[in-house]
PDB file of C-alpha atoms and ligand atoms in Angstrom:
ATOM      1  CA  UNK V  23     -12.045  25.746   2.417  1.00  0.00           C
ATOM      2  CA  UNK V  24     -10.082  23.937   4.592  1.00  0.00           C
ATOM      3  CA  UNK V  25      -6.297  24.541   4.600  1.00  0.00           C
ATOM      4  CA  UNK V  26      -3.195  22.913   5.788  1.00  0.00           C
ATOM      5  CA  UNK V  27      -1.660  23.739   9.325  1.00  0.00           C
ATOM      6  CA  UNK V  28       1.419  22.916  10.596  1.00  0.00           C
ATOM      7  CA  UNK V  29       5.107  23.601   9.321  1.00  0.00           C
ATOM      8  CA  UNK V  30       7.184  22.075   6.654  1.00  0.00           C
ATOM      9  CA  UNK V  31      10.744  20.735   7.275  1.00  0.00           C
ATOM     10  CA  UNK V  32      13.608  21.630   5.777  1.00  0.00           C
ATOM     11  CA  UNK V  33      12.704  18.699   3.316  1.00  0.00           C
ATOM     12  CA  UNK V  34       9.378  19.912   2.738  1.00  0.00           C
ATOM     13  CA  UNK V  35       7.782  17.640   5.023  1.00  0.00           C
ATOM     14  CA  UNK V  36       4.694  18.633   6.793  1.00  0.00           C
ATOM     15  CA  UNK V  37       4.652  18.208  10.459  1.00  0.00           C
ATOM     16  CA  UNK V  38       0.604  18.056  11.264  1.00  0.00           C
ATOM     17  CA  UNK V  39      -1.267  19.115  14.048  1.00  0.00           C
ATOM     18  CA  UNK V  40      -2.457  16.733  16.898  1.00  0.00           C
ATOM     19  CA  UNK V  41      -5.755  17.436  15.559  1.00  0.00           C
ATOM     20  CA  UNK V  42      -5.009  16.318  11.917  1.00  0.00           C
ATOM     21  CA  UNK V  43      -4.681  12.473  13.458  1.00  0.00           C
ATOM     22  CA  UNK V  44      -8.771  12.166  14.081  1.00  0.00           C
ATOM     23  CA  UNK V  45      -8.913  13.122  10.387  1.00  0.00           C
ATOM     24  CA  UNK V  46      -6.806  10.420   9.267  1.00  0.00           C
ATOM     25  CA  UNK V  47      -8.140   8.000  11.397  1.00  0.00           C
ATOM     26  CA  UNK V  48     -11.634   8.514   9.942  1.00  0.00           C
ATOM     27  CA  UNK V  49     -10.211   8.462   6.518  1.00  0.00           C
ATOM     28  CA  UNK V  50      -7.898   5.098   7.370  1.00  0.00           C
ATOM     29  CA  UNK V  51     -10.689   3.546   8.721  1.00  0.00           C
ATOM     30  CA  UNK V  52     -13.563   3.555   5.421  1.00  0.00           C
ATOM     31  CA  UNK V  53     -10.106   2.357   3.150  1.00  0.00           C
ATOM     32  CA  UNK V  54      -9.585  -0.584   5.591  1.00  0.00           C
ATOM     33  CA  UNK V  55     -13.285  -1.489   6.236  1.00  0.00           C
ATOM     34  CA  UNK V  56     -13.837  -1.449   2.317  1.00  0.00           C
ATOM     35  CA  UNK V  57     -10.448  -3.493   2.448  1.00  0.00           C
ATOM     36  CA  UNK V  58     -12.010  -5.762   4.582  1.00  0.00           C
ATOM     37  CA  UNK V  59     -15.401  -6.386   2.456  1.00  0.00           C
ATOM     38  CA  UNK V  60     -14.105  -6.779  -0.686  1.00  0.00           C
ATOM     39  CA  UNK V  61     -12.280  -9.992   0.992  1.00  0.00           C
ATOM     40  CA  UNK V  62     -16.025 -12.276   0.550  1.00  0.00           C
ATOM     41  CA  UNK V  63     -15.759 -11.427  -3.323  1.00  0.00           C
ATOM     42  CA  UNK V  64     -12.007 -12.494  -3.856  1.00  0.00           C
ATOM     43  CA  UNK V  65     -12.994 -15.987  -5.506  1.00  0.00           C
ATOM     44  CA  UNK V  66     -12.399 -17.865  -8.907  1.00  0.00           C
ATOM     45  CA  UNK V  67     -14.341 -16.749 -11.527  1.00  0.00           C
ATOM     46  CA  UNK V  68     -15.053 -13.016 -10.142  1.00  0.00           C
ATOM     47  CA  UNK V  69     -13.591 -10.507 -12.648  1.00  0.00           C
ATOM     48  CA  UNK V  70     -11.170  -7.359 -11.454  1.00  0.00           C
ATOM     49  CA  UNK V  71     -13.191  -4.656 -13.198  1.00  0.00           C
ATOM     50  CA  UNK V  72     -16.603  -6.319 -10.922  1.00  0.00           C
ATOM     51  CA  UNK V  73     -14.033  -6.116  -7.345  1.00  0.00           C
ATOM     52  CA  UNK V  74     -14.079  -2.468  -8.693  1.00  0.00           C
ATOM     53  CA  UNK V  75     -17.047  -1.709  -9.545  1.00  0.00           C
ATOM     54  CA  UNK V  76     -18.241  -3.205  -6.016  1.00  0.00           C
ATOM     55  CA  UNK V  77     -15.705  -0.836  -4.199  1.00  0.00           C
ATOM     56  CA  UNK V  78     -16.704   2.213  -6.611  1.00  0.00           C
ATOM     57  CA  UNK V  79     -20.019   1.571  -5.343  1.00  0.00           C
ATOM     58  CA  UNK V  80     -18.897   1.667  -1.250  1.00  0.00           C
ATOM     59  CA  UNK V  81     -16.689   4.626  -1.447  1.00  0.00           C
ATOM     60  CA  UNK V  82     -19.796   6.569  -3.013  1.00  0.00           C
ATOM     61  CA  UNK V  83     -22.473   4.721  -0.205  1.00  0.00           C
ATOM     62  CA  UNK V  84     -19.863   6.030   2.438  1.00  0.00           C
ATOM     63  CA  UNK V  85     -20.186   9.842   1.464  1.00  0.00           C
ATOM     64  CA  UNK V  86     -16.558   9.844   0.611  1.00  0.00           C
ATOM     65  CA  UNK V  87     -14.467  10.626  -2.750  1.00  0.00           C
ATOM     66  CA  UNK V  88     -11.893   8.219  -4.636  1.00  0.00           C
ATOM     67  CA  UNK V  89      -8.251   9.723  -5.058  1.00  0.00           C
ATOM     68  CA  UNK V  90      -7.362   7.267  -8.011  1.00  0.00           C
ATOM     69  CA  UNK V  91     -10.479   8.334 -10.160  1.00  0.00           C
ATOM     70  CA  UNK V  92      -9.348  11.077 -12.469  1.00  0.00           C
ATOM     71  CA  UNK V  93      -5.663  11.065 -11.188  1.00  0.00           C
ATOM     72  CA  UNK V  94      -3.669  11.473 -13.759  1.00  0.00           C
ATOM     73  CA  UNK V  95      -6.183  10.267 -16.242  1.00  0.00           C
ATOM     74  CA  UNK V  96      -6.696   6.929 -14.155  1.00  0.00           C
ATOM     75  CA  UNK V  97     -10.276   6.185 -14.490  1.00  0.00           C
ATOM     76  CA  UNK V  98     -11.146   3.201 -11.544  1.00  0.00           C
ATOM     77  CA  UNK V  99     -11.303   3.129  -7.843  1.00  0.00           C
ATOM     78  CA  UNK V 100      -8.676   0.915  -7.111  1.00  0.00           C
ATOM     79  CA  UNK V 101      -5.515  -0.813  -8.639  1.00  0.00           C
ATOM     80  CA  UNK V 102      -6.071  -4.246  -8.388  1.00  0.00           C
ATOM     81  CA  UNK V 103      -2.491  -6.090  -9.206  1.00  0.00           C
ATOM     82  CA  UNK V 104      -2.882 -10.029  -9.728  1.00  0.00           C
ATOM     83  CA  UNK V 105       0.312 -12.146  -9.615  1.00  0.00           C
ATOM     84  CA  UNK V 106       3.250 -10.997 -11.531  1.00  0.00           C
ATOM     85  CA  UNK V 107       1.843  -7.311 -11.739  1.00  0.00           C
ATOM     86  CA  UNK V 108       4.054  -5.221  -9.141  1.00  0.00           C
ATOM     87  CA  UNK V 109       1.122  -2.179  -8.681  1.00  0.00           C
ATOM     88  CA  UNK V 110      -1.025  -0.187 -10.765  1.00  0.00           C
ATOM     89  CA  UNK V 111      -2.668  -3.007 -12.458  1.00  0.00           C
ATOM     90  CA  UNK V 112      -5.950  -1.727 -14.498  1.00  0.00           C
ATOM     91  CA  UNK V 113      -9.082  -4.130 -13.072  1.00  0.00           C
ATOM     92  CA  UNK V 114     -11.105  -5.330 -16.159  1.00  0.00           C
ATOM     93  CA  UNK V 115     -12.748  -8.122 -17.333  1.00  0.00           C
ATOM     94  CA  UNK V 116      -9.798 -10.929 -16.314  1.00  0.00           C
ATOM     95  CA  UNK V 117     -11.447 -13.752 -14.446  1.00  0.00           C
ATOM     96  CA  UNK V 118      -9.343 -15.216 -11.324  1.00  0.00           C
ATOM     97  CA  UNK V 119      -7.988 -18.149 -11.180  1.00  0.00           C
ATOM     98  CA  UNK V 120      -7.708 -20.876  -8.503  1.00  0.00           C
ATOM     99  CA  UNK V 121      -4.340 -19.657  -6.874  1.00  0.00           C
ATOM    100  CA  UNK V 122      -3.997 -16.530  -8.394  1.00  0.00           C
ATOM    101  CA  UNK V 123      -2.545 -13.621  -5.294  1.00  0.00           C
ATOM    102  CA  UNK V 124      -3.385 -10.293  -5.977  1.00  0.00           C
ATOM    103  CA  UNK V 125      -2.939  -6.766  -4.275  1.00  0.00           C
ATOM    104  CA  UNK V 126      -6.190  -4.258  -4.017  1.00  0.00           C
ATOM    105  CA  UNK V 127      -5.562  -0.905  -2.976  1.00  0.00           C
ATOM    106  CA  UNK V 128      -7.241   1.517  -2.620  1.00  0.00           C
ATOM    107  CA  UNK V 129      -7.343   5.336  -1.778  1.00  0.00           C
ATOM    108  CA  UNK V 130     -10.619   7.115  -0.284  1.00  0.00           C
ATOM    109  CA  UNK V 131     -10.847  11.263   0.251  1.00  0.00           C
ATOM    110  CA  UNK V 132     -12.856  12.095   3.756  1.00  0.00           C
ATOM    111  CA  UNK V 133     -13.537  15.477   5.036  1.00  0.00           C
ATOM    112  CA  UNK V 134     -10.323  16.237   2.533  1.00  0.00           C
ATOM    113  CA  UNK V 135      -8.214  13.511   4.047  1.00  0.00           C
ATOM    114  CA  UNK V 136      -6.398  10.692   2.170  1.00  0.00           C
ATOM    115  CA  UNK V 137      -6.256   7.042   3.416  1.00  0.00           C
ATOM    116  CA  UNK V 138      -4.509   4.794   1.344  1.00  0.00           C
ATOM    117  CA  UNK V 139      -3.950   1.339   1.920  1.00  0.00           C
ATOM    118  CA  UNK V 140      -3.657  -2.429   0.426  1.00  0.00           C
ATOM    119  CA  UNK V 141      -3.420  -5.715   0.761  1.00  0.00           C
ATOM    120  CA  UNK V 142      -2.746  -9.411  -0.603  1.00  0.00           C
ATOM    121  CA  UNK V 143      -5.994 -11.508  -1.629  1.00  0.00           C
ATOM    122  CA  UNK V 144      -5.545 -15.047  -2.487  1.00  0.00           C
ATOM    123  CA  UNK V 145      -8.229 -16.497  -4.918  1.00  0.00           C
ATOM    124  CA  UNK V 146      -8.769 -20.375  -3.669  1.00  0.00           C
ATOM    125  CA  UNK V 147      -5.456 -22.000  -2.947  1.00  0.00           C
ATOM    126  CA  UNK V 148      -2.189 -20.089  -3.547  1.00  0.00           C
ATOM    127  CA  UNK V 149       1.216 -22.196  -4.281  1.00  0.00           C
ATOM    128  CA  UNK V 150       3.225 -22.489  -0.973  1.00  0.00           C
ATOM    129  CA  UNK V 151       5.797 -20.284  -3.039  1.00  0.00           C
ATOM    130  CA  UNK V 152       3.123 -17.508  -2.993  1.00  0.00           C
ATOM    131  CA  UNK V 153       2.192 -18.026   0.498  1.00  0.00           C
ATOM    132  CA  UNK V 154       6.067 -17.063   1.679  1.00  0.00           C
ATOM    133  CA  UNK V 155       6.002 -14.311  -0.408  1.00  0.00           C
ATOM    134  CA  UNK V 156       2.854 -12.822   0.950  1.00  0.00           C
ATOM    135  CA  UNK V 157       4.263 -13.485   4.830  1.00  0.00           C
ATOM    136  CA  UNK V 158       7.170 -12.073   4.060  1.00  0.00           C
ATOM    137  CA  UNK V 159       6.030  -8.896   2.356  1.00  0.00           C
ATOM    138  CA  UNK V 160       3.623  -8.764   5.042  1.00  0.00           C
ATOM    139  CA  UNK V 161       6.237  -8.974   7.817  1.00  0.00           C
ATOM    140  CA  UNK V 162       8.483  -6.515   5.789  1.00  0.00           C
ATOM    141  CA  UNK V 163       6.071  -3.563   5.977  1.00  0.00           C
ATOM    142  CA  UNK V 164       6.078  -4.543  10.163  1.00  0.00           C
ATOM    143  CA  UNK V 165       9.283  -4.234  10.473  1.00  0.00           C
ATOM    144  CA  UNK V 166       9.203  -0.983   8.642  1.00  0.00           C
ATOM    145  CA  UNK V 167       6.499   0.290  10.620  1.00  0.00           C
ATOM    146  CA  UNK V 168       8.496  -0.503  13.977  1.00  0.00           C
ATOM    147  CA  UNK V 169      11.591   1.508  12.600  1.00  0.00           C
ATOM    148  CA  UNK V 170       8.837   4.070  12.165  1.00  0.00           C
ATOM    149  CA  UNK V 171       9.322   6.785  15.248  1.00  0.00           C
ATOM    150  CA  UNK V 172      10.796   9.788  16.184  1.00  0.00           C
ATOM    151  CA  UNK V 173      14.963  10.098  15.829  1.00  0.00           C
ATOM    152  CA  UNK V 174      15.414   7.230  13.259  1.00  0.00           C
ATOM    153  CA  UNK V 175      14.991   7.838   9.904  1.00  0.00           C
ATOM    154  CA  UNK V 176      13.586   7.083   6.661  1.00  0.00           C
ATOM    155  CA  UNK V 177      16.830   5.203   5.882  1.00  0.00           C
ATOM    156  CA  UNK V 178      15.635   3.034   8.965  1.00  0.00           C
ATOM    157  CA  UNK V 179      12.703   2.021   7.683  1.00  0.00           C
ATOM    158  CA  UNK V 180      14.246   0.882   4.028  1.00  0.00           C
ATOM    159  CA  UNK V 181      16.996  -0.746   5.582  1.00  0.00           C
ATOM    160  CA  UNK V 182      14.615  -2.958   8.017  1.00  0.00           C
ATOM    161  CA  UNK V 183      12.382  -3.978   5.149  1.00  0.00           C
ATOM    162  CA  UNK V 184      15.350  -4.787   2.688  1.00  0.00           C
ATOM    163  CA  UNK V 185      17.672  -6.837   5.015  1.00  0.00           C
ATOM    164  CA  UNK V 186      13.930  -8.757   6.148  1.00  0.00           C
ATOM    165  CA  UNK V 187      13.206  -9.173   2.426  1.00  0.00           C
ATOM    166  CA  UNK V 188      16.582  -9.989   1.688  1.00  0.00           C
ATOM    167  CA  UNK V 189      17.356 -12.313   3.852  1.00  0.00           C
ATOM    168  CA  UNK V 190      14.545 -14.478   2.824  1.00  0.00           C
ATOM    169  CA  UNK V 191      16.185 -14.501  -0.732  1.00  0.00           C
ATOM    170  CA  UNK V 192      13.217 -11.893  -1.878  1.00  0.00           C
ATOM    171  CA  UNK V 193      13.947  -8.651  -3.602  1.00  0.00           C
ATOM    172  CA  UNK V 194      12.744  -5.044  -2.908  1.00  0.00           C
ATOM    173  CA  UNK V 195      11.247  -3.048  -5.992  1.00  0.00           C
ATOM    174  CA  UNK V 196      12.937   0.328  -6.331  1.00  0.00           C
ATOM    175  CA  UNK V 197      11.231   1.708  -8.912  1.00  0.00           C
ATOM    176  CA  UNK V 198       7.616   2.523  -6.926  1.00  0.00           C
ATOM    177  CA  UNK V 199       8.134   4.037  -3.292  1.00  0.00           C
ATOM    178  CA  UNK V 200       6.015   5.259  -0.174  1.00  0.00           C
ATOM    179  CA  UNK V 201       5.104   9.043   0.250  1.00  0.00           C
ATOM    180  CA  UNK V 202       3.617  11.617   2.493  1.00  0.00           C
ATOM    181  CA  UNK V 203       0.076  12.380   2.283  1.00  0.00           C
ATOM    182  CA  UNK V 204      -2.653  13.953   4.043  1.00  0.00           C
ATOM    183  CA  UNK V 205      -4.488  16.759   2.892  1.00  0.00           C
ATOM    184  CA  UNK V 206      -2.729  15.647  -0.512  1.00  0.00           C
ATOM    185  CA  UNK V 207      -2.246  12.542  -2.001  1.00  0.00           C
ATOM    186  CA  UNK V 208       1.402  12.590  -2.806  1.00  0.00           C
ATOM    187  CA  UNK V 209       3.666  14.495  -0.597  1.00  0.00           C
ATOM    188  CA  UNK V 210       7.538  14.643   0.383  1.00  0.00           C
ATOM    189  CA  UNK V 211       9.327  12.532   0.951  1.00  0.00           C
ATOM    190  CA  UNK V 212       9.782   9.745  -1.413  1.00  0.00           C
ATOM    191  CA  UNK V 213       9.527   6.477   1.179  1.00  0.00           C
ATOM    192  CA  UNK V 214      11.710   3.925   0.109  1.00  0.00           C
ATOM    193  CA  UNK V 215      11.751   0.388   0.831  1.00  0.00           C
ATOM    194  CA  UNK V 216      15.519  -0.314   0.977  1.00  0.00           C
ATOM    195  CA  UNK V 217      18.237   2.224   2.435  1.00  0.00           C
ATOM    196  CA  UNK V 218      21.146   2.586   4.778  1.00  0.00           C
ATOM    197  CA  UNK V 219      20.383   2.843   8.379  1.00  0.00           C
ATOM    198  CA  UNK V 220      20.823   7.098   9.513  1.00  0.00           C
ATOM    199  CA  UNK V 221      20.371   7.561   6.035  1.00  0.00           C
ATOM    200  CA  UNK V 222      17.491   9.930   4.598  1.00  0.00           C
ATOM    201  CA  UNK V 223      15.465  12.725   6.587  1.00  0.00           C
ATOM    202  CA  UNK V 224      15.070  12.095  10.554  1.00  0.00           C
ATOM    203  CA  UNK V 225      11.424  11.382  11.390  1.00  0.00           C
ATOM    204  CA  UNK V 226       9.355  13.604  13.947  1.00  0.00           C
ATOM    205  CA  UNK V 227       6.353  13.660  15.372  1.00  0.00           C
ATOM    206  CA  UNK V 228       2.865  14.752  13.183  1.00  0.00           C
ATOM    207  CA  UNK V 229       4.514  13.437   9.946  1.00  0.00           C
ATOM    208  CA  UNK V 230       2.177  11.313   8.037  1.00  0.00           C
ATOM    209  CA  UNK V 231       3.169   8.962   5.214  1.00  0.00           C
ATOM    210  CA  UNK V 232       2.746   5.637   3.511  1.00  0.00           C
ATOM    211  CA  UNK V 233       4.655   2.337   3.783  1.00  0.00           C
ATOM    212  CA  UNK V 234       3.688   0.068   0.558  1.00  0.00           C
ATOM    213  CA  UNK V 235       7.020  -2.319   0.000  1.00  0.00           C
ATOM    214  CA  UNK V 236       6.591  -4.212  -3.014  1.00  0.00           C
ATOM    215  CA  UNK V 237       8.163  -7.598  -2.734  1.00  0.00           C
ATOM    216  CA  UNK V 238       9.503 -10.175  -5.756  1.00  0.00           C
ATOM    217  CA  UNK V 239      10.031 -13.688  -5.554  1.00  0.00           C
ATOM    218  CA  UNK V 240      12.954 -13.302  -8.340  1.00  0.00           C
ATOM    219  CA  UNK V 241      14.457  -9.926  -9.905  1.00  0.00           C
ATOM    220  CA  UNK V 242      13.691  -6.424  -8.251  1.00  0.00           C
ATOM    221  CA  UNK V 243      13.382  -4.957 -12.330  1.00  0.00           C
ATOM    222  CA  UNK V 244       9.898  -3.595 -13.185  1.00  0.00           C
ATOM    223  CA  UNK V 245       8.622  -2.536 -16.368  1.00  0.00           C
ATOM    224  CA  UNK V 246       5.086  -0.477 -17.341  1.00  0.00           C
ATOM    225  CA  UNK V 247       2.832  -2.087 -19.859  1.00  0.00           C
ATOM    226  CA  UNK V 248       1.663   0.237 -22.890  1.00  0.00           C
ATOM    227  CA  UNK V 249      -1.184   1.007 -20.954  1.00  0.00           C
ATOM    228  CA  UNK V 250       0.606   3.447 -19.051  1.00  0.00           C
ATOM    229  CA  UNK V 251      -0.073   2.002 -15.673  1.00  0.00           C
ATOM    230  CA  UNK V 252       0.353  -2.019 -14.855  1.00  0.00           C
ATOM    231  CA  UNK V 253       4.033  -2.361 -13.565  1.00  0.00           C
ATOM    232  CA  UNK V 254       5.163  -5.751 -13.725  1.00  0.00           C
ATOM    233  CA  UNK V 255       8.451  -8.036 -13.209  1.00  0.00           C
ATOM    234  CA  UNK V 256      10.721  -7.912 -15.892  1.00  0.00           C
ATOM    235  CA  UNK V 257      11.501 -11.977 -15.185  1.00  0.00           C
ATOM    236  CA  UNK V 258       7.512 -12.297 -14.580  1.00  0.00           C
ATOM    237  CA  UNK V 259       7.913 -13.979 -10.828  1.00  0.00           C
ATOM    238  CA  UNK V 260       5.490 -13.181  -8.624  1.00  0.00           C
ATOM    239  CA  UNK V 261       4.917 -10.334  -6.647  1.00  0.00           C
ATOM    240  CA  UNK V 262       3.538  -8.945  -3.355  1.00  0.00           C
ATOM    241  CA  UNK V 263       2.659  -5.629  -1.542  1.00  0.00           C
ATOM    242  CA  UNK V 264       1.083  -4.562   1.982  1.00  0.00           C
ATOM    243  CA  UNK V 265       0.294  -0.684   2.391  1.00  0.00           C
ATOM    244  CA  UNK V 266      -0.370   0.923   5.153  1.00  0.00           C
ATOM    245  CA  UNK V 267      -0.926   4.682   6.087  1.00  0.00           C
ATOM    246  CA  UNK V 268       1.079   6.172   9.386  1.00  0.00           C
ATOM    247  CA  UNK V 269       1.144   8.795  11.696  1.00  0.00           C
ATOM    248  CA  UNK V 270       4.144   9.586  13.407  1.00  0.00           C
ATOM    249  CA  UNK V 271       3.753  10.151  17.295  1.00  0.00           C
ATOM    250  CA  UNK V 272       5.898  11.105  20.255  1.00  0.00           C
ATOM    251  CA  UNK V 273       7.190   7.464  21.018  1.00  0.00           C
ATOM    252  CA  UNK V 274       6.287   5.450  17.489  1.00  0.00           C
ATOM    253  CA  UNK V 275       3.607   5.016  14.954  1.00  0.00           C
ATOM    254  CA  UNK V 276      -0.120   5.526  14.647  1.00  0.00           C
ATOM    255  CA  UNK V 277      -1.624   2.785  11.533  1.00  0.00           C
ATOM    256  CA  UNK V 278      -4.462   4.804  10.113  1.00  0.00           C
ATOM    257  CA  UNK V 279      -5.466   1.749   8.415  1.00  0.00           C
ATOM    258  CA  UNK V 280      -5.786  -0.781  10.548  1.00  0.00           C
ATOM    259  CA  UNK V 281      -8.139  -3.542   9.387  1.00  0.00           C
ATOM    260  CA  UNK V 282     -11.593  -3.375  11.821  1.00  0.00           C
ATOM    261  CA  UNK V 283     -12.231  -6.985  11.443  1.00  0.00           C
ATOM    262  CA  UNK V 284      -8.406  -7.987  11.593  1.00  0.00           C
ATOM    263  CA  UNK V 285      -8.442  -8.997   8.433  1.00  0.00           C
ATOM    264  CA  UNK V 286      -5.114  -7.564   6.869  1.00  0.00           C
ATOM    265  CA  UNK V 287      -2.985 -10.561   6.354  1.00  0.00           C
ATOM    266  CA  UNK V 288      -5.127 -13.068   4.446  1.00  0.00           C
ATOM    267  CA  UNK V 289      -5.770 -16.599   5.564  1.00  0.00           C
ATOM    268  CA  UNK V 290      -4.851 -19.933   3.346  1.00  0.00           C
ATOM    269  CA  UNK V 291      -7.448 -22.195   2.721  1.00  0.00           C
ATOM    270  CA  UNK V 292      -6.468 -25.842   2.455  1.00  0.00           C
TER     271      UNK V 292
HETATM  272  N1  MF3 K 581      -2.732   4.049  -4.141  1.00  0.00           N
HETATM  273  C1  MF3 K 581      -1.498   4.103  -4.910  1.00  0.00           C
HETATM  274  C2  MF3 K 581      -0.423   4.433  -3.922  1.00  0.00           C
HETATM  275  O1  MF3 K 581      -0.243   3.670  -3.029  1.00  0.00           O
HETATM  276  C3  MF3 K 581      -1.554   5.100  -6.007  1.00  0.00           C
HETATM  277  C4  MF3 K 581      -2.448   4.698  -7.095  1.00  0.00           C
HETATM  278  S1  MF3 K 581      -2.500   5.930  -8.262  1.00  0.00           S
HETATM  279  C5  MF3 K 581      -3.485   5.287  -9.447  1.00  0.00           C
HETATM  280  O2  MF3 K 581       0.216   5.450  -3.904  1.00  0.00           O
HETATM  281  F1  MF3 K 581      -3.750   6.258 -10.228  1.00  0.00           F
HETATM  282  F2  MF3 K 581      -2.827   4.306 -10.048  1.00  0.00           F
HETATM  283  F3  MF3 K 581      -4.579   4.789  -8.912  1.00  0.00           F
HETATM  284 CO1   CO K 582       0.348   4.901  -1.454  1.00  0.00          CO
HETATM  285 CO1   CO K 583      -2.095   2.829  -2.315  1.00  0.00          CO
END
């Protein structure tokens, strides 16, 4: 059994070992390839619950575990969010439709480390409305990950998403943040999307956590279905989110979950 190493901060944040990166990296890697090859099957007409069952299938082919299956009673591989659903939407038996954006993400368990990651997917041709809202939630979690390195803080990173967001007339969610991970799922801190620059624990080297800004067109107010799970807008406008897991090093970031084919932002066919 495999333990963690390292120390905690005085916020409870672990600070890993220069050896815990090549864990992560292997980890980042099979979420972002299967991120990458569910991509072909993102058309009109293919169901949520079959983009599942596809990527149950690949995490199970790759020797590795899903984190989602059995968390907290959540029974599928991935959340797969489609248009006004913020995160945590349920796949089933919904066909796409021409235009429809949606969010997969998806969280794989390798040698006991997490990789969690998403993306946008467009089915067929998205409205020019949802186009700027995927760019822009795109280019939000950048900017976040370029506040990411040693000395700022986590107050850094919100602030550079929200005013990007922001000034775009888009709206950060509040109510779903990032968080550390690594031998765990869900760790300290709580990353949020939106802050005050200096605000919020200072970042150091070996910390390992998640960026996943969530991104509305109108209101930032969510609300969970009776399912227990799909968050969506309370005004129903659409929304977007890019996830990426990071590793904090001596002079920035490390992306564990870096597309291999270069395939993260999605392209708009026209
Ligand atoms: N992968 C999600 C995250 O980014 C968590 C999904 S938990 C689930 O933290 F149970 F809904 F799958
Ligand atoms: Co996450
Ligand atoms: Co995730």
């Amino acid at each position: 059994m495999q333990t963690n190493t390292g120390r905690l901060t005085k916020d409870g944040i672990r600070i890993h070992d220069p050896s815990d990166f090549a864990g992560m990296r292997v980890a980042g890697a099979l979420a972002a390839q299967i991120l990458d090859d569910i991509a072909a099957h993102v058309v009109p007409g293919q169901t949520t619950g079959e983009l599942d069952r596809l990527i149950t299938q690949w995490v199970a082919d790759a020797g590795a575990t899903s984190a989602t299956i059995g968390y907290k009673g959540y029974q599928h591989a991935s959340c797969i969010s489609v248009n006004h659903v913020v995160c945590h939407g349920i796949p089933g038996d919904k066909k796409l439709k021409d235009g429809d954006i949606l969010n997969i993400d998806v969280t794989v368990i390798v040698d006991g480390w997490f990789g969690d990651t998403s993306r946008m997917y467009v089915a067929g041709t998205p409205s020019r409305k949802a186009e700027r809202l995927i760019d822009v939630t795109h280019d939000a979690l950048m900017k976040g990950i370029e506040a990411a390195k040693p000395g700022n803080t986590f107050g850094d990173i919100g602030h550079a998403i929200q005013l990007f967001a922001e000034s775009n007339r888009m709206s950060v969610v509040r109510d779903f943040c990032g968080h550390g991970l690594g031998r765990v799922f869900h760790a300290p801190p709580n990353v949020l999307h939106y802050g005050r620059p200096g605000s919020g624990s200072v970042l150091e080297e070996g910390m390992f956590f998640t960026i996943e800004p969530m991104i509305n067109l109108g209101r930032p107010e969510t609300k969970v279905l009776a399912d227990d799970w799909t968050a969506v807008t309370r005004d129903k406008s659409l929304s977007a989110q890019f996830e990426h897991s990071i590793g904090i090093t001596s002079d920035g970031a490390e992306i564990f979950t870096l597309s291999p084919g270069n395939m993260f932002h999605p392209t708009y066919p026209r």
